[in-house]
């Protein structure tokens, strides 16, 4: 079994403890997606506002493990103000990262690179991916 | 170390693993594995259908296990034993059969809030389709079944009480004898989910007057893909088969079919013969120890573990204070069950984290998930201590953030 | 002797037995038995539900077999592969699902008169309950499927054609490719009983445009208690699960439930994990030989046996002159199949006697019962000769009266 | 495997070839029972007339193997003119014989004793028992 310190890096623990963009947005323009992980009972509510194909506002409310909470926190910070096209690229890159592939432009993922160790814990990959799954659902309707 | 461990090839292959996921599935003694090898290497032939000597011997072996299972659970007649894929299939067959053939719209089915999805979802789906009413027996503050509430919920409208013998989360056993009296007083059926009960304590269906009992081989130190459904002759006679195919048939024309009597009418197609043989070997094995002994060992282990865990600060334990099995669900405050489970895994300790296929119960405990250590008689106090040490280390590890 | 025989422990245990009952169940190569031993001795853990490393490895092994099965039968996606108890269960699930959710009273289902009870009784029962109409494709004088009759019976009213790929009595294969065009031209579903076809010839569901295919592991040199149901995504998306329980669930409350997508929504409760692993080993084994080779060998053996038997006076052979599998049904005039089978048994030759779970077909052959020798690639010409000699001796023995 | 000559004795083969009491009775007083063996497709029609608790007439029509045909033939000859009580005793004895038990008054079974070897062929016991099963059904309704 790989070293746990490689999985649970300090930035991850910090983000889980002090999540960024925490909460649920309200308002007429807000889109809201709820996803969950049936094996562990975790739930995540992602809310955002999209205007002119750009994510102009986002918040996440995450009840889950360190990995999923940290992933939600880091993701929201990373994707805010991005265009929907950019978001889809990032989401695809993140999935590749978790699946253990080498990434060409890994700097684009910024802090989300700390999840590179999760692939070695296959039972936990769902946790890291859950917020991104919600994000893809959130932006999907608004892309042609 | 526990001497029984020697009987299990899995523990030879993994001398350092602490296997605490026995409520999910148990390890298999060498005799069970050997029975499978012997069956496939020497005796494999078509059961019931062919007339040559080998086929007869396979049929005899198969039917002898039916008798063995009947004796094991105190059934009067081997023909009351049906072989299924597992608890889930057995409960589905009986729920479908009973709801579709005995119940009328408005009739009530009583369950408990601690049911496993296998004894909940099928009733829920049927209740919606057939306009039946589900009522759930609550828990007491001590997280035991609330018998006063049971008395309230079981009325003359109640046609079925379907309840687990032992909760796969709380680890507690339900008072089947008392419940049997309650439900039979209103002429209802008592259906018991024996998935966790049969592997941990002696069960006598005749004495407890259980109308149906379902359990799984793989949780009883036997092979995967085999289970048992016990039912009274009154039910078996009138219930239609759940599946149709070879072997269950009496006569078929292009337009009509007549069926064999039970148990055969329920066993459509080629059965899991090796699974049955392996289940027989599992019952032989546990009877060399004795279910009383197994129950005493597992109770003691469960009690010890619960006490040791409760001595750790910020650990919450679920279920009643007096343990009746080796199942202990718990949580570490501030830590998510999955993170702790990953930490324990890195220490070679296998426990389960999640909702344990009992989402309503876990929600009622007001958590998203719990950890669950489930011990079998082959586990030991030393292993409990290892878990306790590892939990303390996990607290340290994660607080270090 | 056939060199493949070496791979099968059963034949080491019984060097003198002529095992000609492969259509009922096949023997298992050592690699399949070893896969079971390895699984239970090293890898046994809860699949899908637990998060520790061992459970992950068991889950991976289990899911890899799904992919292996998909590749073996030419399915586009592993998620189209559901694990069942066997052919019978697969056909029951699909028949129940299709009849209850797609068909209207008056709709027609076309079967053939050569169907095994597993692909007949369930349709018959549903047709009676739901007021559907069953139509049967006849045989030609050569005892092959009457394609002209098929063209007549398959009309715009036909919603389903459910037919066996290879008859377990006649040994002939049906022209699935042509039938596929006929039924799809009227927008009906093609459901193929692959119990005998998949073990004897290459099958590509995508190329043949089969909508559903069911088969059994135990007839494919694999373990008992495991089978496969293949279906198109269109069907799997809309069909409801046949059973409810753990693992298939997305979310459950006390009153509602949502399900996982296919294949999981169909796999309720703990599955026959060891059975799946063993099935994977069986597919690995037969792929080292190749299905084309297996088909050629079995065709050749069937052809040889049929010719040798037909040289005996007063022996009637059923099925078409060109054999397409190792299955040869026959009778000895004046002698009852059961008496001959007992005689053969005393000569260590295992054949089946009876109606082979195909009573309508056997009645159509105007006999009460037949003998059936069913050969696999591990059988030999010498064994065929032994059977021929024994049949001659049987005639002698019984005429001596 | 035991010797087949012990199973298929000459008397059995003769009875199968030239069955006694062959046919189906007709008439108002005739009771008729049809039984079959699902694994082999065999069928047996037993018809009889009972008067004053006595079987005064019987016939059998058997489509089956040597063992079942011979059993039907020998049985009908044995039980004709017997009282229903006697018939039930004989049926119980025959079942014991097939199950391999030692019988006290085995002479009562007369020629039916030739079926003593069938017990060693468990897959064939049903064949020998089939006519007796029909007989028990036939007389059962008439006994209090
Ligand atoms: C053509 C055919 N269909 C279906 C079946 C049923 O298979 P199983 O008994 O494995 O469910 C069989 C074998 O018995 C068969 O030969
Ligand atoms: C209480 C209870 N009921 C039912 C089941 C379902 O058993 P299986 O998955 O073997 O069908 C389980 C185990 O998962 C259980 O713990």
mmCIF file of N, CA, C and O in Angstrom, chain C residues 334-336 338-347 352-356 359 368-369 397-401, chain D residues 1-2 4-5 7-8 10 13-14 17 37-43 63-67 69 121 124 127:
data_model
loop_
_atom_site.group_PDB
_atom_site.id
_atom_site.type_symbol
_atom_site.label_atom_id
_atom_site.label_comp_id
_atom_site.label_asym_id
_atom_site.label_seq_id
_atom_site.Cartn_x
_atom_site.Cartn_y
_atom_site.Cartn_z
ATOM 1 N N UNK C 334 -37.723 -50.656 -30.481
ATOM 2 C CA UNK C 334 -38.220 -51.657 -29.526
ATOM 3 C C UNK C 334 -37.646 -51.502 -28.121
ATOM 4 O O UNK C 334 -38.139 -52.129 -27.190
ATOM 5 N N UNK C 335 -36.573 -50.760 -27.970
ATOM 6 C CA UNK C 335 -36.013 -50.628 -26.627
ATOM 7 C C UNK C 335 -36.310 -49.232 -26.096
ATOM 8 O O UNK C 335 -36.296 -48.256 -26.835
ATOM 9 N N UNK C 336 -36.573 -49.187 -24.823
ATOM 10 C CA UNK C 336 -36.849 -47.902 -24.198
ATOM 11 C C UNK C 336 -35.522 -47.218 -23.854
ATOM 12 O O UNK C 336 -34.574 -47.857 -23.395
ATOM 13 N N UNK C 338 -34.523 -45.476 -21.459
ATOM 14 C CA UNK C 338 -34.004 -45.629 -20.101
ATOM 15 C C UNK C 338 -33.317 -46.957 -19.883
ATOM 16 O O UNK C 338 -32.331 -47.048 -19.153
ATOM 17 N N UNK C 339 -33.865 -47.999 -20.495
ATOM 18 C CA UNK C 339 -33.216 -49.306 -20.353
ATOM 19 C C UNK C 339 -31.851 -49.298 -21.037
ATOM 20 O O UNK C 339 -30.865 -49.801 -20.496
ATOM 21 N N UNK C 340 -31.798 -48.690 -22.211
ATOM 22 C CA UNK C 340 -30.517 -48.625 -22.921
ATOM 23 C C UNK C 340 -29.520 -47.794 -22.120
ATOM 24 O O UNK C 340 -28.347 -48.161 -21.982
ATOM 25 N N UNK C 341 -29.989 -46.672 -21.548
ATOM 26 C CA UNK C 341 -29.091 -45.807 -20.769
ATOM 27 C C UNK C 341 -28.514 -46.561 -19.578
ATOM 28 O O UNK C 341 -27.332 -46.418 -19.249
ATOM 29 N N UNK C 342 -29.356 -47.383 -18.933
ATOM 30 C CA UNK C 342 -28.853 -48.173 -17.800
ATOM 31 C C UNK C 342 -27.808 -49.173 -18.280
ATOM 32 O O UNK C 342 -26.774 -49.380 -17.625
ATOM 33 N N UNK C 343 -28.067 -49.767 -19.425
ATOM 34 C CA UNK C 343 -27.080 -50.692 -19.985
ATOM 35 C C UNK C 343 -25.756 -49.957 -20.289
ATOM 36 O O UNK C 343 -24.677 -50.431 -19.954
ATOM 37 N N UNK C 344 -25.864 -48.792 -20.903
ATOM 38 C CA UNK C 344 -24.659 -48.017 -21.228
ATOM 39 C C UNK C 344 -23.924 -47.608 -19.953
ATOM 40 O O UNK C 344 -22.695 -47.665 -19.879
ATOM 41 N N UNK C 345 -24.675 -47.232 -18.963
ATOM 42 C CA UNK C 345 -24.088 -46.848 -17.680
ATOM 43 C C UNK C 345 -23.265 -48.008 -17.119
ATOM 44 O O UNK C 345 -22.157 -47.814 -16.606
ATOM 45 N N UNK C 346 -23.786 -49.231 -17.248
ATOM 46 C CA UNK C 346 -23.050 -50.387 -16.715
ATOM 47 C C UNK C 346 -21.786 -50.610 -17.547
ATOM 48 O O UNK C 346 -20.889 -51.333 -17.136
ATOM 49 N N UNK C 347 -21.710 -49.962 -18.706
ATOM 50 C CA UNK C 347 -20.486 -49.983 -19.518
ATOM 51 C C UNK C 347 -19.705 -48.677 -19.394
ATOM 52 O O UNK C 347 -18.883 -48.361 -20.254
ATOM 53 N N UNK C 352 -27.650 -39.287 -21.742
ATOM 54 C CA UNK C 352 -28.898 -38.951 -21.106
ATOM 55 C C UNK C 352 -30.053 -39.626 -21.830
ATOM 56 O O UNK C 352 -29.995 -39.793 -23.058
ATOM 57 N N UNK C 353 -31.079 -39.997 -21.075
ATOM 58 C CA UNK C 353 -32.282 -40.566 -21.674
ATOM 59 C C UNK C 353 -33.468 -39.811 -21.119
ATOM 60 O O UNK C 353 -33.525 -39.525 -19.935
ATOM 61 N N UNK C 354 -34.413 -39.473 -21.978
ATOM 62 C CA UNK C 354 -35.597 -38.793 -21.474
ATOM 63 C C UNK C 354 -36.098 -37.786 -22.473
ATOM 64 O O UNK C 354 -35.949 -37.967 -23.679
ATOM 65 N N UNK C 355 -36.690 -36.716 -21.945
ATOM 66 C CA UNK C 355 -37.265 -35.709 -22.831
ATOM 67 C C UNK C 355 -36.402 -34.452 -22.884
ATOM 68 O O UNK C 355 -36.752 -33.491 -23.549
ATOM 69 N N UNK C 356 -35.284 -34.440 -22.152
ATOM 70 C CA UNK C 356 -34.280 -33.380 -22.280
ATOM 71 C C UNK C 356 -34.870 -31.990 -22.095
ATOM 72 O O UNK C 356 -34.438 -31.030 -22.751
ATOM 73 N N UNK C 359 -40.080 -31.331 -23.861
ATOM 74 C CA UNK C 359 -41.187 -32.274 -24.049
ATOM 75 C C UNK C 359 -41.951 -32.039 -25.355
ATOM 76 O O UNK C 359 -42.228 -33.008 -26.071
ATOM 77 N N UNK C 368 -41.657 -41.277 -26.619
ATOM 78 C CA UNK C 368 -41.769 -40.834 -25.238
ATOM 79 C C UNK C 368 -40.459 -40.256 -24.741
ATOM 80 O O UNK C 368 -40.437 -39.450 -23.817
ATOM 81 N N UNK C 369 -39.377 -40.714 -25.315
ATOM 82 C CA UNK C 369 -38.057 -40.350 -24.806
ATOM 83 C C UNK C 369 -37.025 -40.663 -25.878
ATOM 84 O O UNK C 369 -37.305 -41.426 -26.804
ATOM 85 N N UNK C 397 -28.309 -58.002 -25.501
ATOM 86 C CA UNK C 397 -28.686 -58.263 -24.113
ATOM 87 C C UNK C 397 -30.201 -58.305 -23.957
ATOM 88 O O UNK C 397 -30.759 -59.232 -23.376
ATOM 89 N N UNK C 398 -30.873 -57.281 -24.474
ATOM 90 C CA UNK C 398 -32.312 -57.214 -24.219
ATOM 91 C C UNK C 398 -33.103 -58.177 -25.103
ATOM 92 O O UNK C 398 -34.190 -58.587 -24.743
ATOM 93 N N UNK C 399 -32.563 -58.571 -26.253
ATOM 94 C CA UNK C 399 -33.296 -59.483 -27.118
ATOM 95 C C UNK C 399 -33.192 -60.906 -26.575
ATOM 96 O O UNK C 399 -34.020 -61.755 -26.862
ATOM 97 N N UNK C 400 -32.203 -61.148 -25.780
ATOM 98 C CA UNK C 400 -31.933 -62.444 -25.171
ATOM 99 C C UNK C 400 -33.097 -62.893 -24.301
ATOM 100 O O UNK C 400 -33.254 -64.057 -23.969
ATOM 101 N N UNK C 401 -33.946 -61.967 -23.940
ATOM 102 C CA UNK C 401 -35.062 -62.250 -23.033
ATOM 103 C C UNK C 401 -35.934 -63.383 -23.566
ATOM 104 O O UNK C 401 -36.394 -63.327 -24.687
ATOM 105 N N UNK D 1 -20.677 -50.963 -10.549
ATOM 106 C CA UNK D 1 -22.081 -51.120 -10.975
ATOM 107 C C UNK D 1 -22.488 -52.588 -10.893
ATOM 108 O O UNK D 1 -21.801 -53.468 -11.424
ATOM 109 N N UNK D 2 -23.606 -52.881 -10.238
ATOM 110 C CA UNK D 2 -24.028 -54.281 -10.071
ATOM 111 C C UNK D 2 -24.380 -54.909 -11.424
ATOM 112 O O UNK D 2 -24.643 -54.210 -12.397
ATOM 113 N N UNK D 4 -26.119 -56.400 -14.506
ATOM 114 C CA UNK D 4 -27.408 -56.065 -15.115
ATOM 115 C C UNK D 4 -28.350 -57.261 -15.187
ATOM 116 O O UNK D 4 -29.559 -57.090 -15.209
ATOM 117 N N UNK D 5 -27.779 -58.462 -15.197
ATOM 118 C CA UNK D 5 -28.660 -59.645 -15.268
ATOM 119 C C UNK D 5 -29.463 -59.801 -13.978
ATOM 120 O O UNK D 5 -30.521 -60.412 -13.966
ATOM 121 N N UNK D 7 -30.626 -57.224 -12.411
ATOM 122 C CA UNK D 7 -31.726 -56.265 -12.541
ATOM 123 C C UNK D 7 -32.767 -56.790 -13.528
ATOM 124 O O UNK D 7 -33.947 -56.949 -13.192
ATOM 125 N N UNK D 8 -32.306 -57.054 -14.725
ATOM 126 C CA UNK D 8 -33.240 -57.478 -15.781
ATOM 127 C C UNK D 8 -33.366 -58.995 -15.796
ATOM 128 O O UNK D 8 -32.761 -59.667 -16.633
ATOM 129 N N UNK D 10 -35.196 -62.668 -16.322
ATOM 130 C CA UNK D 10 -36.003 -63.152 -17.450
ATOM 131 C C UNK D 10 -37.492 -62.902 -17.249
ATOM 132 O O UNK D 10 -38.188 -62.454 -18.169
ATOM 133 N N UNK D 13 -38.292 -59.371 -18.229
ATOM 134 C CA UNK D 13 -38.296 -59.142 -19.674
ATOM 135 C C UNK D 13 -39.554 -59.746 -20.305
ATOM 136 O O UNK D 13 -40.182 -59.139 -21.175
ATOM 137 N N UNK D 14 -39.932 -60.937 -19.839
ATOM 138 C CA UNK D 14 -41.141 -61.583 -20.376
ATOM 139 C C UNK D 14 -42.385 -60.764 -20.084
ATOM 140 O O UNK D 14 -43.242 -60.569 -20.944
ATOM 141 N N UNK D 17 -42.556 -57.815 -22.272
ATOM 142 C CA UNK D 17 -42.898 -58.128 -23.660
ATOM 143 C C UNK D 17 -44.340 -58.602 -23.803
ATOM 144 O O UNK D 17 -44.998 -58.304 -24.789
ATOM 145 N N UNK D 37 -43.895 -40.030 -15.429
ATOM 146 C CA UNK D 37 -42.572 -39.787 -14.862
ATOM 147 C C UNK D 37 -41.953 -38.654 -15.675
ATOM 148 O O UNK D 37 -41.586 -38.855 -16.831
ATOM 149 N N UNK D 38 -41.869 -37.452 -15.095
ATOM 150 C CA UNK D 38 -41.488 -36.289 -15.914
ATOM 151 C C UNK D 38 -40.099 -36.395 -16.533
ATOM 152 O O UNK D 38 -39.884 -35.921 -17.640
ATOM 153 N N UNK D 39 -39.154 -37.018 -15.852
ATOM 154 C CA UNK D 39 -37.810 -37.075 -16.452
ATOM 155 C C UNK D 39 -37.760 -37.941 -17.701
ATOM 156 O O UNK D 39 -37.001 -37.678 -18.608
ATOM 157 N N UNK D 40 -38.589 -39.022 -17.745
ATOM 158 C CA UNK D 40 -38.455 -39.893 -18.908
ATOM 159 C C UNK D 40 -39.655 -39.842 -19.841
ATOM 160 O O UNK D 40 -39.616 -40.416 -20.929
ATOM 161 N N UNK D 41 -40.706 -39.122 -19.435
ATOM 162 C CA UNK D 41 -41.853 -39.014 -20.342
ATOM 163 C C UNK D 41 -42.758 -40.240 -20.348
ATOM 164 O O UNK D 41 -43.655 -40.341 -21.176
ATOM 165 N N UNK D 42 -42.523 -41.169 -19.425
ATOM 166 C CA UNK D 42 -43.350 -42.377 -19.405
ATOM 167 C C UNK D 42 -44.731 -42.095 -18.848
ATOM 168 O O UNK D 42 -44.920 -41.229 -18.000
ATOM 169 N N UNK D 43 -45.678 -42.884 -19.317
ATOM 170 C CA UNK D 43 -47.049 -42.701 -18.875
ATOM 171 C C UNK D 43 -47.683 -44.046 -18.586
ATOM 172 O O UNK D 43 -47.411 -45.033 -19.264
ATOM 173 N N UNK D 63 -46.793 -47.137 -21.125
ATOM 174 C CA UNK D 63 -45.789 -46.760 -22.118
ATOM 175 C C UNK D 63 -44.545 -46.407 -21.356
ATOM 176 O O UNK D 63 -44.468 -45.353 -20.733
ATOM 177 N N UNK D 64 -43.586 -47.301 -21.396
ATOM 178 C CA UNK D 64 -42.422 -46.993 -20.595
ATOM 179 C C UNK D 64 -41.332 -48.014 -20.787
ATOM 180 O O UNK D 64 -41.353 -48.804 -21.737
ATOM 181 N N UNK D 65 -40.427 -48.009 -19.851
ATOM 182 C CA UNK D 65 -39.280 -48.887 -19.952
ATOM 183 C C UNK D 65 -39.664 -50.290 -19.498
ATOM 184 O O UNK D 65 -40.766 -50.534 -19.021
ATOM 185 N N UNK D 66 -38.725 -51.189 -19.640
ATOM 186 C CA UNK D 66 -38.959 -52.583 -19.250
ATOM 187 C C UNK D 66 -39.385 -52.658 -17.797
ATOM 188 O O UNK D 66 -40.329 -53.371 -17.443
ATOM 189 N N UNK D 67 -38.694 -51.927 -16.956
ATOM 190 C CA UNK D 67 -38.959 -52.044 -15.523
ATOM 191 C C UNK D 67 -40.371 -51.588 -15.192
ATOM 192 O O UNK D 67 -41.101 -52.261 -14.450
ATOM 193 N N UNK D 69 -42.959 -51.318 -17.249
ATOM 194 C CA UNK D 69 -43.962 -52.176 -17.884
ATOM 195 C C UNK D 69 -44.100 -53.498 -17.136
ATOM 196 O O UNK D 69 -45.199 -53.956 -16.849
ATOM 197 N N UNK D 121 -30.133 -49.558 -8.355
ATOM 198 C CA UNK D 121 -30.104 -48.612 -9.479
ATOM 199 C C UNK D 121 -31.026 -47.445 -9.128
ATOM 200 O O UNK D 121 -32.151 -47.355 -9.632
ATOM 201 N N UNK D 124 -33.568 -45.735 -11.239
ATOM 202 C CA UNK D 124 -34.621 -46.522 -11.862
ATOM 203 C C UNK D 124 -35.725 -46.913 -10.886
ATOM 204 O O UNK D 124 -36.683 -47.579 -11.276
ATOM 205 N N UNK D 127 -39.223 -46.010 -11.792
ATOM 206 C CA UNK D 127 -39.859 -46.808 -12.844
ATOM 207 C C UNK D 127 -40.637 -47.960 -12.223
ATOM 208 O O UNK D 127 -41.773 -48.249 -12.597
#
